[in-house]
Coordinates of C-alpha atoms in Angstrom, one line a residue:
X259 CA 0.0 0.0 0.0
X260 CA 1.5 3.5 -0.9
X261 CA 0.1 7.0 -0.7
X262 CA -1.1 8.5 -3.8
X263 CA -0.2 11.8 -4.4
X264 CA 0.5 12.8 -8.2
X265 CA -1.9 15.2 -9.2
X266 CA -1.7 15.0 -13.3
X267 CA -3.2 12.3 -14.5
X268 CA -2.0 9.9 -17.3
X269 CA -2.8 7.2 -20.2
X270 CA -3.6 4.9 -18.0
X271 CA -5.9 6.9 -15.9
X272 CA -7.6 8.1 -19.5
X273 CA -7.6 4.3 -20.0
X274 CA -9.0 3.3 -17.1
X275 CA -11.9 6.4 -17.4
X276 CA -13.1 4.0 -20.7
X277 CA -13.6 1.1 -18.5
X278 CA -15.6 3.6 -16.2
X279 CA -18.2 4.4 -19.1
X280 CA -18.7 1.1 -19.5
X281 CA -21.3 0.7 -16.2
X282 CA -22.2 4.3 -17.5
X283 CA -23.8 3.5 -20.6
X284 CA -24.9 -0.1 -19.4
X285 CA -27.4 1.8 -17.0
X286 CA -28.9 4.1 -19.5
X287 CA -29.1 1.7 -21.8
X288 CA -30.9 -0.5 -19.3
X289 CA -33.1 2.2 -18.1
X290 CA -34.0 3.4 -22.1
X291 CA -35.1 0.0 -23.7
X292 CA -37.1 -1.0 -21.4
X293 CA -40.2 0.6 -22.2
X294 CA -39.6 -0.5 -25.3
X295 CA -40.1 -4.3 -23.8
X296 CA -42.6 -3.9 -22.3
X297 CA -45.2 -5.0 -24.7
X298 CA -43.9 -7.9 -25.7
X299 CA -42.7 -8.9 -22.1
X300 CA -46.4 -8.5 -21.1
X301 CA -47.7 -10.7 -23.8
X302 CA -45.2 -13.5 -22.8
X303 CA -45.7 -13.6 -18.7
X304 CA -49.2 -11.9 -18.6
X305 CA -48.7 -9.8 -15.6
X306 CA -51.4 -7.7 -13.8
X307 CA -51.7 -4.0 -14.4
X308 CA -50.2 -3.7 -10.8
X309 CA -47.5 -6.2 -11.4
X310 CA -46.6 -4.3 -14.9
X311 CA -46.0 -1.1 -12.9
X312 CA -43.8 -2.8 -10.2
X313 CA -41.7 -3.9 -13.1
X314 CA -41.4 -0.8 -14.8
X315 CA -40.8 1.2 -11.5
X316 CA -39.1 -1.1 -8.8
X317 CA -35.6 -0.7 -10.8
X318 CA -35.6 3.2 -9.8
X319 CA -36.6 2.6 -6.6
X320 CA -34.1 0.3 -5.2
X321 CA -31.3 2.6 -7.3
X322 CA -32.4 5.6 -5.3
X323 CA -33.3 4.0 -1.8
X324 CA -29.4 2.8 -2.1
X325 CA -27.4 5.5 -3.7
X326 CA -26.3 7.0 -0.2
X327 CA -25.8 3.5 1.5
X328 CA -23.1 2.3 -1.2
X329 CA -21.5 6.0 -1.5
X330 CA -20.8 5.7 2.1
X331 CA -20.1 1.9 1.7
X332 CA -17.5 2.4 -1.2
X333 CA -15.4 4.7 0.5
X334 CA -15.6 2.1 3.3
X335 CA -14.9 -1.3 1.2
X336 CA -13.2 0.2 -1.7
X337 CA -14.6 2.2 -4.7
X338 CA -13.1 -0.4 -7.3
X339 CA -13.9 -3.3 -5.0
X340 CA -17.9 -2.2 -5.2
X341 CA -18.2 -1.4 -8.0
X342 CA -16.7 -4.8 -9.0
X343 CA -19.0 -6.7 -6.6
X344 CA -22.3 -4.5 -8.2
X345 CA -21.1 -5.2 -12.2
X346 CA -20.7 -8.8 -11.3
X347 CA -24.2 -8.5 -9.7
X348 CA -26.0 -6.2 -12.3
X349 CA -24.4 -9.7 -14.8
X350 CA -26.3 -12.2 -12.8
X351 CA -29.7 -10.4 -12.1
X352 CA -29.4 -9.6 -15.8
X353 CA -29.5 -13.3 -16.9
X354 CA -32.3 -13.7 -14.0
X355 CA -34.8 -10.9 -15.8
X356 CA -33.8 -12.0 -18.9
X357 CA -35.1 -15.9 -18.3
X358 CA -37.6 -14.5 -15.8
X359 CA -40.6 -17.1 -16.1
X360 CA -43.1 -15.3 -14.2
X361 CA -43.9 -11.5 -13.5
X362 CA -42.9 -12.2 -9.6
X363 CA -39.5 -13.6 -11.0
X364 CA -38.5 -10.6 -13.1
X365 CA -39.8 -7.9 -10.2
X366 CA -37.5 -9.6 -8.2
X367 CA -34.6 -9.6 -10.8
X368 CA -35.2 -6.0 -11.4
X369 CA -35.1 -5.0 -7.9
X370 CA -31.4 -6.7 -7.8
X371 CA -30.5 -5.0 -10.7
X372 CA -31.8 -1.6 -9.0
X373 CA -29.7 -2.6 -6.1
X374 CA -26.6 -3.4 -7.8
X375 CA -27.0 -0.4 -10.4
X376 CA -27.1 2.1 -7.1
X377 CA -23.3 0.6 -6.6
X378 CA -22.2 1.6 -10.1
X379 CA -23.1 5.5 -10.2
X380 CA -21.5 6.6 -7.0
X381 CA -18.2 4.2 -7.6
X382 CA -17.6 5.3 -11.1
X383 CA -18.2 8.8 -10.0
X384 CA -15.8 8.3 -7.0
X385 CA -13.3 6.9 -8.7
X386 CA -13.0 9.5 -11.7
X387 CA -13.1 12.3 -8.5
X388 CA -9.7 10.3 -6.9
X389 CA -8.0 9.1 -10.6
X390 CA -8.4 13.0 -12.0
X391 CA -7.3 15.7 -9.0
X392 CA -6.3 18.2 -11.5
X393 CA -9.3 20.2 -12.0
X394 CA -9.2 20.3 -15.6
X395 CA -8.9 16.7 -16.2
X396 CA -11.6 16.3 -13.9
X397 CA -13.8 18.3 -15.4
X398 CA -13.3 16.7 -18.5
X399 CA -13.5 13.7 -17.3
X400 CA -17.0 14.2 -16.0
X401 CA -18.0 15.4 -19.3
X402 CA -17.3 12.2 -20.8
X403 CA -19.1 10.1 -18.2
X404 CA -21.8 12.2 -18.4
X405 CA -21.7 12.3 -22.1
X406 CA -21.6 8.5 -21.9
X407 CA -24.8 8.3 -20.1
X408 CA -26.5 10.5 -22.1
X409 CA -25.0 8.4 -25.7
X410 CA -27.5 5.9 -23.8
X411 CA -30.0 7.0 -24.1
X412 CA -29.3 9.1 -27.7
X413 CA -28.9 5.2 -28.7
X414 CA -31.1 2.9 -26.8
X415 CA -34.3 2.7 -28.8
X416 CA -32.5 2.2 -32.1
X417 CA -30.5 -1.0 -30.3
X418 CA -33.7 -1.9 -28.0
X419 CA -35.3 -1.6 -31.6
X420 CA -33.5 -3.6 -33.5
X421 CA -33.1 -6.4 -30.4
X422 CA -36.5 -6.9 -30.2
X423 CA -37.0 -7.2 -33.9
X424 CA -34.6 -10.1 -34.1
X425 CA -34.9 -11.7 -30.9
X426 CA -37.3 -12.0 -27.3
X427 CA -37.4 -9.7 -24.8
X428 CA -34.9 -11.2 -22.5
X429 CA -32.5 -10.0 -25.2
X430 CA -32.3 -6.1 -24.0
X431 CA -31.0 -7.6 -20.6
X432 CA -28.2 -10.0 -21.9
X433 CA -26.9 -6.7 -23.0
X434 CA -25.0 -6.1 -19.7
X435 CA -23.8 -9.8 -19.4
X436 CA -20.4 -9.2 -22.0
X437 CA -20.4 -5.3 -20.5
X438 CA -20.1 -6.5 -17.3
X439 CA -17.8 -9.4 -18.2
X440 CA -15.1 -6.7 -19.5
X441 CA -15.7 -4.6 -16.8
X442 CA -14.4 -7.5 -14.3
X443 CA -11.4 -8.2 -16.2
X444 CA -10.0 -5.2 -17.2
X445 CA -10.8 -3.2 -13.8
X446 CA -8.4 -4.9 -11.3
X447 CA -6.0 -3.8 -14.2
X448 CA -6.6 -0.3 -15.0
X449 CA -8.9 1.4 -12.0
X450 CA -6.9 2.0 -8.6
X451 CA -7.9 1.1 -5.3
X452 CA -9.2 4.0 -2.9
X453 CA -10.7 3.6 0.9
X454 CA -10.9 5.9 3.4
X455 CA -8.7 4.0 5.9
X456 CA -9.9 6.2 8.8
X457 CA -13.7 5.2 8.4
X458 CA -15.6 2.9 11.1
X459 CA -17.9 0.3 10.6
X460 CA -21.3 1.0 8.5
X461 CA -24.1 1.7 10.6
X462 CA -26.5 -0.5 9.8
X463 CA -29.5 1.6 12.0
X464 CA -28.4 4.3 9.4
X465 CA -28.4 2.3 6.2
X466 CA -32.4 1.4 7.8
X467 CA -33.2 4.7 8.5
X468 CA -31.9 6.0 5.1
X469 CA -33.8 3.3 3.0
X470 CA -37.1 4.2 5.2
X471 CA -36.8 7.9 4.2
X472 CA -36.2 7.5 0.7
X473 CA -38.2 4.9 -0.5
X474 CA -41.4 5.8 0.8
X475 CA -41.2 9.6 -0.5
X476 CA -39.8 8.3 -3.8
X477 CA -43.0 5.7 -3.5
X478 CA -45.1 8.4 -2.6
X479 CA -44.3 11.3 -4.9
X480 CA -44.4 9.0 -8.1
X481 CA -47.8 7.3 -6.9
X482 CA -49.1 11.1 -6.2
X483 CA -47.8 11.8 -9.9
X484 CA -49.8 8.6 -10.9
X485 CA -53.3 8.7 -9.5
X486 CA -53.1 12.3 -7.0
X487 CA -52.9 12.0 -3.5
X488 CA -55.1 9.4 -1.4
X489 CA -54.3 8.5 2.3
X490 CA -52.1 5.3 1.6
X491 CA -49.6 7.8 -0.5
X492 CA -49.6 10.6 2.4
X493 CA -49.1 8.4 4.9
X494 CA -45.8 6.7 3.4
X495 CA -44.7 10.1 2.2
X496 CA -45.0 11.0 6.2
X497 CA -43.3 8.3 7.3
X498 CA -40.5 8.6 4.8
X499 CA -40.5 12.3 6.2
X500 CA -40.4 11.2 9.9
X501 CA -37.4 8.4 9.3
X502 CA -35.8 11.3 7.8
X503 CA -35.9 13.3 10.6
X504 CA -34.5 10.9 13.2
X505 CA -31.9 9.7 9.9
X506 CA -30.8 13.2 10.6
X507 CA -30.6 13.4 14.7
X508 CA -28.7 10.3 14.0
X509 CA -25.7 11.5 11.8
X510 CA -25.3 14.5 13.6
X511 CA -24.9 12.3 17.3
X512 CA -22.6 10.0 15.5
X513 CA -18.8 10.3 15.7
X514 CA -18.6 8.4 12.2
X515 CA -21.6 9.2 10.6
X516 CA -22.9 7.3 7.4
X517 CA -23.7 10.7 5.6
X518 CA -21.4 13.6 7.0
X519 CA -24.0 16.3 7.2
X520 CA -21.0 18.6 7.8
X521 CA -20.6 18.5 4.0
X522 CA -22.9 21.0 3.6
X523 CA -21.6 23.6 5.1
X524 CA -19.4 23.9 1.9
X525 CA -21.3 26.6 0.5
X526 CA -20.3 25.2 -3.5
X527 CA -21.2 21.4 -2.0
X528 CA -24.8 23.3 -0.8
X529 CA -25.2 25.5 -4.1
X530 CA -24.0 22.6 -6.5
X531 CA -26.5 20.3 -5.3
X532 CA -29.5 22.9 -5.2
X533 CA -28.8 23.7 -8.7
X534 CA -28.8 20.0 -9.5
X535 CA -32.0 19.3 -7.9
X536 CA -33.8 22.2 -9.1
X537 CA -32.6 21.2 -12.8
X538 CA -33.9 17.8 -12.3
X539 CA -37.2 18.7 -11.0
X540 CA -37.7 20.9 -14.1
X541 CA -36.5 19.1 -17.1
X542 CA -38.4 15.6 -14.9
X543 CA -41.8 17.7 -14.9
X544 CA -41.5 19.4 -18.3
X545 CA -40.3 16.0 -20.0
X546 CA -43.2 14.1 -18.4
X547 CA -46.0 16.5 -20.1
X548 CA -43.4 16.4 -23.5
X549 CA -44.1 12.8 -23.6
X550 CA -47.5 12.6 -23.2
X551 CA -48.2 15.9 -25.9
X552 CA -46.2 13.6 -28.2
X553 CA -48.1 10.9 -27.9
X554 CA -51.8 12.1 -26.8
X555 CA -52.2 14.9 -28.7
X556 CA -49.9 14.9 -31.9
X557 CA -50.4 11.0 -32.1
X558 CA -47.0 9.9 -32.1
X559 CA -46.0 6.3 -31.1
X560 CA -44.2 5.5 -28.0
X561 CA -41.5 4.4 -30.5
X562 CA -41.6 7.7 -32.6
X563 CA -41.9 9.7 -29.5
X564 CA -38.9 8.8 -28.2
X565 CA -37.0 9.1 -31.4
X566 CA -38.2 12.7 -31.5
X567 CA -36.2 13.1 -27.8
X568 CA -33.3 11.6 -29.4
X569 CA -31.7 14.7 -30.5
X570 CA -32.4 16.6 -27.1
X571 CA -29.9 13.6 -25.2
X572 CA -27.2 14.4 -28.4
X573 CA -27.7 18.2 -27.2
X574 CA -26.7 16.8 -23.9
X575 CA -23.6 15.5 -24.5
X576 CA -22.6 18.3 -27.0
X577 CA -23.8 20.9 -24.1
X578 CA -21.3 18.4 -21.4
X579 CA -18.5 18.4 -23.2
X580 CA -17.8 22.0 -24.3
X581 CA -18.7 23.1 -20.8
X582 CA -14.8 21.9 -19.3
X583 CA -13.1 24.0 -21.7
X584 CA -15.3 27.7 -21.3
X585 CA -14.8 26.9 -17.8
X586 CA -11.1 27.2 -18.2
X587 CA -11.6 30.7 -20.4
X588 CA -14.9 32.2 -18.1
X589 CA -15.8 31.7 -14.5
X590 CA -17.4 28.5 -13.8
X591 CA -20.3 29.7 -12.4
X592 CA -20.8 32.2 -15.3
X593 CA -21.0 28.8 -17.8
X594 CA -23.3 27.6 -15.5
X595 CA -25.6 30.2 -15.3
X596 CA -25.5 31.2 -18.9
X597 CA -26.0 27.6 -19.9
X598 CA -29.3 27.7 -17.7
X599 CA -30.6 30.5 -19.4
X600 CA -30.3 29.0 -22.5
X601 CA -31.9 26.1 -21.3
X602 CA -34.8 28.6 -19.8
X603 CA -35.1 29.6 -23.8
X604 CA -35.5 26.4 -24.7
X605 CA -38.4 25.5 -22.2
X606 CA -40.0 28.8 -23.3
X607 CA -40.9 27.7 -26.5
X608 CA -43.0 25.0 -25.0
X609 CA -45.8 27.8 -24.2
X610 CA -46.0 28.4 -27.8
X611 CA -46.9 24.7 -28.3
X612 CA -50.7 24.6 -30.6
X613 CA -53.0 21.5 -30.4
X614 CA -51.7 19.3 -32.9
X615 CA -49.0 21.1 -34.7
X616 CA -45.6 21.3 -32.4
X617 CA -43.8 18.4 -33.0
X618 CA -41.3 20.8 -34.8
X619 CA -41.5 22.6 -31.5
X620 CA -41.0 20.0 -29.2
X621 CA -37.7 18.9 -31.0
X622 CA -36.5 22.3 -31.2
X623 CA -37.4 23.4 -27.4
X624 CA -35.9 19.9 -25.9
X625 CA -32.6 20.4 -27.9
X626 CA -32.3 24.1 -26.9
X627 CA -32.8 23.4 -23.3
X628 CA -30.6 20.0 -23.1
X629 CA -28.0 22.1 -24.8
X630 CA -28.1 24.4 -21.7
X631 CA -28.6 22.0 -19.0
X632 CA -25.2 19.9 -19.9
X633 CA -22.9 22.2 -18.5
X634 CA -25.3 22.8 -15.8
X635 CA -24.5 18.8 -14.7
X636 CA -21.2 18.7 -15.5
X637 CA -20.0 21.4 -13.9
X638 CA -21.8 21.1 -10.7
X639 CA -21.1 17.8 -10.7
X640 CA -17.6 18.5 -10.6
X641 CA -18.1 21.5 -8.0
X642 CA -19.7 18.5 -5.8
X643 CA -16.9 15.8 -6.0
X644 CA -14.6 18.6 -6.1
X645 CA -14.9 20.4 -3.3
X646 CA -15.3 17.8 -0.5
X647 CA -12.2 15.5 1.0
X648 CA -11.5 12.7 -1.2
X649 CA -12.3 10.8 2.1
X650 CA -15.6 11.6 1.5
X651 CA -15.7 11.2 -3.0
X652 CA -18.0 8.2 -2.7
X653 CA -20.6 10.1 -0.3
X654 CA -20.9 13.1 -2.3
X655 CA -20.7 11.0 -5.3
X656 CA -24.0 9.8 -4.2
X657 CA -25.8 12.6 -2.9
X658 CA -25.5 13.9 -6.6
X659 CA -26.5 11.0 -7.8
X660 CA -29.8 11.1 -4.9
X661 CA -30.8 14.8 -6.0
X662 CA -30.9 13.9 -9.6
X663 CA -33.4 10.8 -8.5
X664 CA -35.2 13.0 -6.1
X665 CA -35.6 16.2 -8.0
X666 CA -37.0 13.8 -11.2
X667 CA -39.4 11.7 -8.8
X668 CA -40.9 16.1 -7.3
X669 CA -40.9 17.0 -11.1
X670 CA -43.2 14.6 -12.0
X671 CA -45.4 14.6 -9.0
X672 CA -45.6 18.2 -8.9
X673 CA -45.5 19.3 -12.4
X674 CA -47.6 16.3 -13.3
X675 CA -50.2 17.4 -10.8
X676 CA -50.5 21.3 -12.1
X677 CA -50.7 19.8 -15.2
X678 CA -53.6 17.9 -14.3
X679 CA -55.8 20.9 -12.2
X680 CA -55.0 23.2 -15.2
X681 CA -56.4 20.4 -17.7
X682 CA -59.3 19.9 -15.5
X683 CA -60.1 23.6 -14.9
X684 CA -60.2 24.7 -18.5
X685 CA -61.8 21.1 -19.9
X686 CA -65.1 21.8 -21.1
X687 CA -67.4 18.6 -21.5
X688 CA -69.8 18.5 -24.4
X689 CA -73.4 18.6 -22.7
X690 CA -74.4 15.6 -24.6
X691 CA -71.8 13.0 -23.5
X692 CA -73.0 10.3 -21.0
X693 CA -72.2 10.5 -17.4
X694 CA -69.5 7.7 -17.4
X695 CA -67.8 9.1 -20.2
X696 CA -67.6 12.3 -18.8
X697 CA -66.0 11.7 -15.7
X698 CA -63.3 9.3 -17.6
X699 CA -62.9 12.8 -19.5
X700 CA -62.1 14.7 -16.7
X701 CA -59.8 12.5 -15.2
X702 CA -57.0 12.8 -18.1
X703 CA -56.1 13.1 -21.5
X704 CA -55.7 9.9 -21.4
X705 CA -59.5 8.9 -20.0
X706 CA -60.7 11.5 -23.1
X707 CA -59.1 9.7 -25.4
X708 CA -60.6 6.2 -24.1
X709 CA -63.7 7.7 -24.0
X710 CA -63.9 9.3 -27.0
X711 CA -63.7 5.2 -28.3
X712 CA -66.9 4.6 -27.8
X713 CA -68.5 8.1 -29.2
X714 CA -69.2 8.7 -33.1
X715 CA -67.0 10.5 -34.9
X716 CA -68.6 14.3 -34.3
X717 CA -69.4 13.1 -30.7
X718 CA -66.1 12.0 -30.2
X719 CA -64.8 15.1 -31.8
X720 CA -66.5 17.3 -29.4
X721 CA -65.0 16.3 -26.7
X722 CA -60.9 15.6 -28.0
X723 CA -60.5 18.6 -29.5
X724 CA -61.0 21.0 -25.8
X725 CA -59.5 17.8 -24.1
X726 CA -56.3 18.6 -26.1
X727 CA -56.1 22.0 -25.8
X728 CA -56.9 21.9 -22.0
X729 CA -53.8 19.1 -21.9
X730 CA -52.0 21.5 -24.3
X731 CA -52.6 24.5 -21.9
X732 CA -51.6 22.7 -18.9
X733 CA -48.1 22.0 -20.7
X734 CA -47.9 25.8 -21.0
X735 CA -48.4 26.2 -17.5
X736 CA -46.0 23.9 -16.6
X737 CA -43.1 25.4 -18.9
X738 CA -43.7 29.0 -17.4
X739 CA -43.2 27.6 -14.0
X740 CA -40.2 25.9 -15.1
X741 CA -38.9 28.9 -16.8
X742 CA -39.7 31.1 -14.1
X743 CA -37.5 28.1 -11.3
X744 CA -34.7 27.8 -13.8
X745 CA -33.6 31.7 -14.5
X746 CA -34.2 32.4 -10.4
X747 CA -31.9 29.8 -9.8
X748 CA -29.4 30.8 -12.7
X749 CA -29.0 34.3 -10.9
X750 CA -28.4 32.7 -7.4
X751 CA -26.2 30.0 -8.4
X752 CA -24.4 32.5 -10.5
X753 CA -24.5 34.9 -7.1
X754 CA -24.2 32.1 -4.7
X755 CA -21.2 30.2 -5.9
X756 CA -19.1 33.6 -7.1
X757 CA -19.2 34.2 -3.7
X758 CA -18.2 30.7 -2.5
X759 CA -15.4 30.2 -5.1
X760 CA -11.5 31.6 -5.4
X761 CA -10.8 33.9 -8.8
X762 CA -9.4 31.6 -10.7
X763 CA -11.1 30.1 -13.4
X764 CA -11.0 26.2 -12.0
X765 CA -11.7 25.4 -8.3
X766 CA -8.6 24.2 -6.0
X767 CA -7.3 20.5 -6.5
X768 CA -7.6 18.4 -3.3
X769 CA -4.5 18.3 -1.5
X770 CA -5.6 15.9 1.4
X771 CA -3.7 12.5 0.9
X772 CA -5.8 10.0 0.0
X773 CA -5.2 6.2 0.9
X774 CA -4.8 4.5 -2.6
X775 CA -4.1 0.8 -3.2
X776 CA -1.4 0.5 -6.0
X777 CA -2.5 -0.8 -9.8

């Protein structure tokens, strides 16, 4: 064992940052193909509506109920060592979904695969943080992990596609098997060895506490998105709120907490991760009602709909990877900031969406504002992993990782439910329909359009044409909000980390020695 304490980094760090994107692009790919699955996956092992939706969802929620555990475990363990243990997981759970037999089977594969997918974020994250302490190799680096992620998606329904057209649906799973394969040989070759040597035991009360706050107000705040709120969803987002509290009282009696709430009193930790969340609740709410005008109201498969995103996620990575090098010519926070106001522009144009005529729009307002969000999460990303002891990489590696997960899960329930009141408020019901057709109306876009099945054709008429401009005028809504969130919080960030960052154009490198175990 030797002290690491070279600062440039060198081929075989840049080597060793390919092996990271692998896990990187496995889990978008994972995350993007699925949907695309699901039909034929429900015509093979018949599952229940409710079953269906466990499938669909369970994967996120054991990824975010167990972001902050494994953070705080890998800087315990080992960053390489997880993250070794979760790819050789992900592998097996893989095959396990892939031959699932029955819809209880592949739940239960998926919720492995959520578990072992919530080891790979906050290790590769970690790990590029330790491998790249110059600032501006880090920042780059981040740009191509992100990028990664985001090249997912940009290709996931054209290989989910073409899977499913040539084989079953097990086949989008085997995917990760040869990923994960590589990832086991060539990591205990090319990726380091980092621990914090000084850390105590996990706290298992903690790692309880944590997973009974986030998983019932992830639970919670998707099922409110889903059907509104009813008792069963207020009680388990209270709960989740309670553990939280007493999570809380717990770290800060600890002398070795699991999370170090001490982090943020780093003002750029704090104002990173705001930004963070508050971009992830927007671009989760506003993406949400994108979807659904692509599909409900221009008519757009599920297929074609997600094509038409496809160039926002290549706006993405272009946005990502010219952020690093403005942020060596302008001030960080100044790329940030600017980048958010572009990304305000793009969501703009989402309030000049029509009722059957913005697919144009839609491509054109995504692509703007994905442009302006890259640099937006790569460069707070980096101000995150950046400006905390490498001691503590893996922790903040995953509370990056949580407020993305979080903010997504509030954007849909509370953009999802705005857009709902303001399609319900301004839906006006032909006189003439029947009662039970009505009130499937006035549920959702998505009951009007079932109802309208049944009508004749003028009937029917009657009643889509306000249903889609109610929907359409909700969307508005929504992106005025969103517009309104993302410029307040351009200023303050811009304001906010100025003040909490030196001159210079790139942050300080981390000069605490960190414990690494040689190649």
């Amino acid at each position: 064992m030797n002290v690491e304490t070279k600062t440039v980094a060198g081929r075989r760090e840049w080597i060793g940052l390919a092996v990271l994107a692998l896990p990187t692009l496995l889990l978008s790919l994972d995350m993007s193909v699925l949907h695309l699955a699901v039909p034929h996956l429900a015509a093979d092992l018949r599952p229940s509506g409710t079953e269906l939706l466990w499938i669909i969802d369970i994967y996120g929620f054991m990824i975010a109920g167990f972001l902050v555990t494994m953070g705080t475990l890998g800087d315990r363990i080992g960053r390489r060592k997880l993250l070794m243990i979760g790819g050789a997981a992900f592998g097996l759970a893989s095959i396990g979904a892939a031959f699932a037999t029955s819809p209880a089977m592949l739940i239960g594969a998926r919720a492995l695969l959520g578990v072992a997918g919530a080891t790979l974020m906050p290790s590769t994250l970690a790990l590029i943080s330790n491998m790249f302490a110059d600032p501006k190799q880090r920042g780059t680096a981040i740009a191509v992990w992100m990028s990664c992620f985001m090249g997912g998606m940009v290709i996931g329904p054209v290989v989910g596609g073409l899977l499913l057209d040539v084989a079953w649906w097990g086949a989008v799973f085997l995917m990760a098997v040869p990923v994960m394969v590589l990832l086991l040989v060539a990591a205990p070759k090319l990726l380091p060895e980092y621990r914090d040597e000084q850390a105590g035991r996990l706290d298992l009360a903690s790692v309880a506490l944590s997973l009974g706050t986030i998983l019932p107000v992830i639970f919670a705040l998707k099922e409110i998105a889903k059907g509104g709120p009813d008792l069963r969803n207020v009680v388990a987002l209270a709960a989740g709120l309670g553990l939280g509290t007493v999570f809380v009282r717990r770290q800060q009696r600890l002398a070795d907490p699991m999370l170090d709430l001490s982090l943020f009193r780093n003002r750029t930790f704090t104002a990173a991760l705001s930004i963070m969340l508050v971009g992830a609740i927007t671009m989760g709410g506003v993406f949400l009602l994108v979807s659904q005008y692509l599909q409900l109201v221009e008519g757009l498969t599920a297929f074609q709909a997600g094509l038409a995103l496809v160039p926002q996620a290549g706006a993405v990575v272009v946005g990502s990877l010219i952020a690093p090098r403005l942020a060596r010519r302008i001030r960080p926070e100044f790329v940030l900031g600017f980048g958010m106001l572009v990304a305000a522009v793009g969501i703009l144009l989402f309030t000049q969406l029509g009722a059957g005529n913005g697919v144009v729009l839609v491509v054109l307002g995504m692509s703007v504002a994905g442009f302006g969000m890259g640099p937006q999460g790569v460069l707070c990303t980096e101000m995150v992993v950046g400006s905390v002891p490498a001691s503590r990489a893996g922790a903040a590696s995953a509370m990056s990782e949580t407020s993305g997960e979080f903010g997504i899960a509030l954007g849909i329930a509370v953009f999802g439910s705005v857009g709902t009141a303001v399609y319900r408020n301004d839906l006006t019901v032909p006189a003439q329909l029947p009662t039970h057709a009505a009130a499937e109306a006035t549920d959702s876009l998505a009951g009007a359009l079932n109802a309208a099945t049944g009508l004749d054709g003028r009937l029917a008429e009657s009643l889509l044409t306000p249903a889609r401009e109610a929907f359409t005028s909700g969307l508005h809504t929504v992106a005025a909000i969103g517009v309104a969130m993302v410029v307040t919080f351009a200023v303050i960030g811009m304001v906010a980390l100025r003040k909490s960052r030196p001159a210079q154009a790139e942050p300080t490198p981390v000069t605490e020695p960190e414990v690494a175990v040689a190649y």
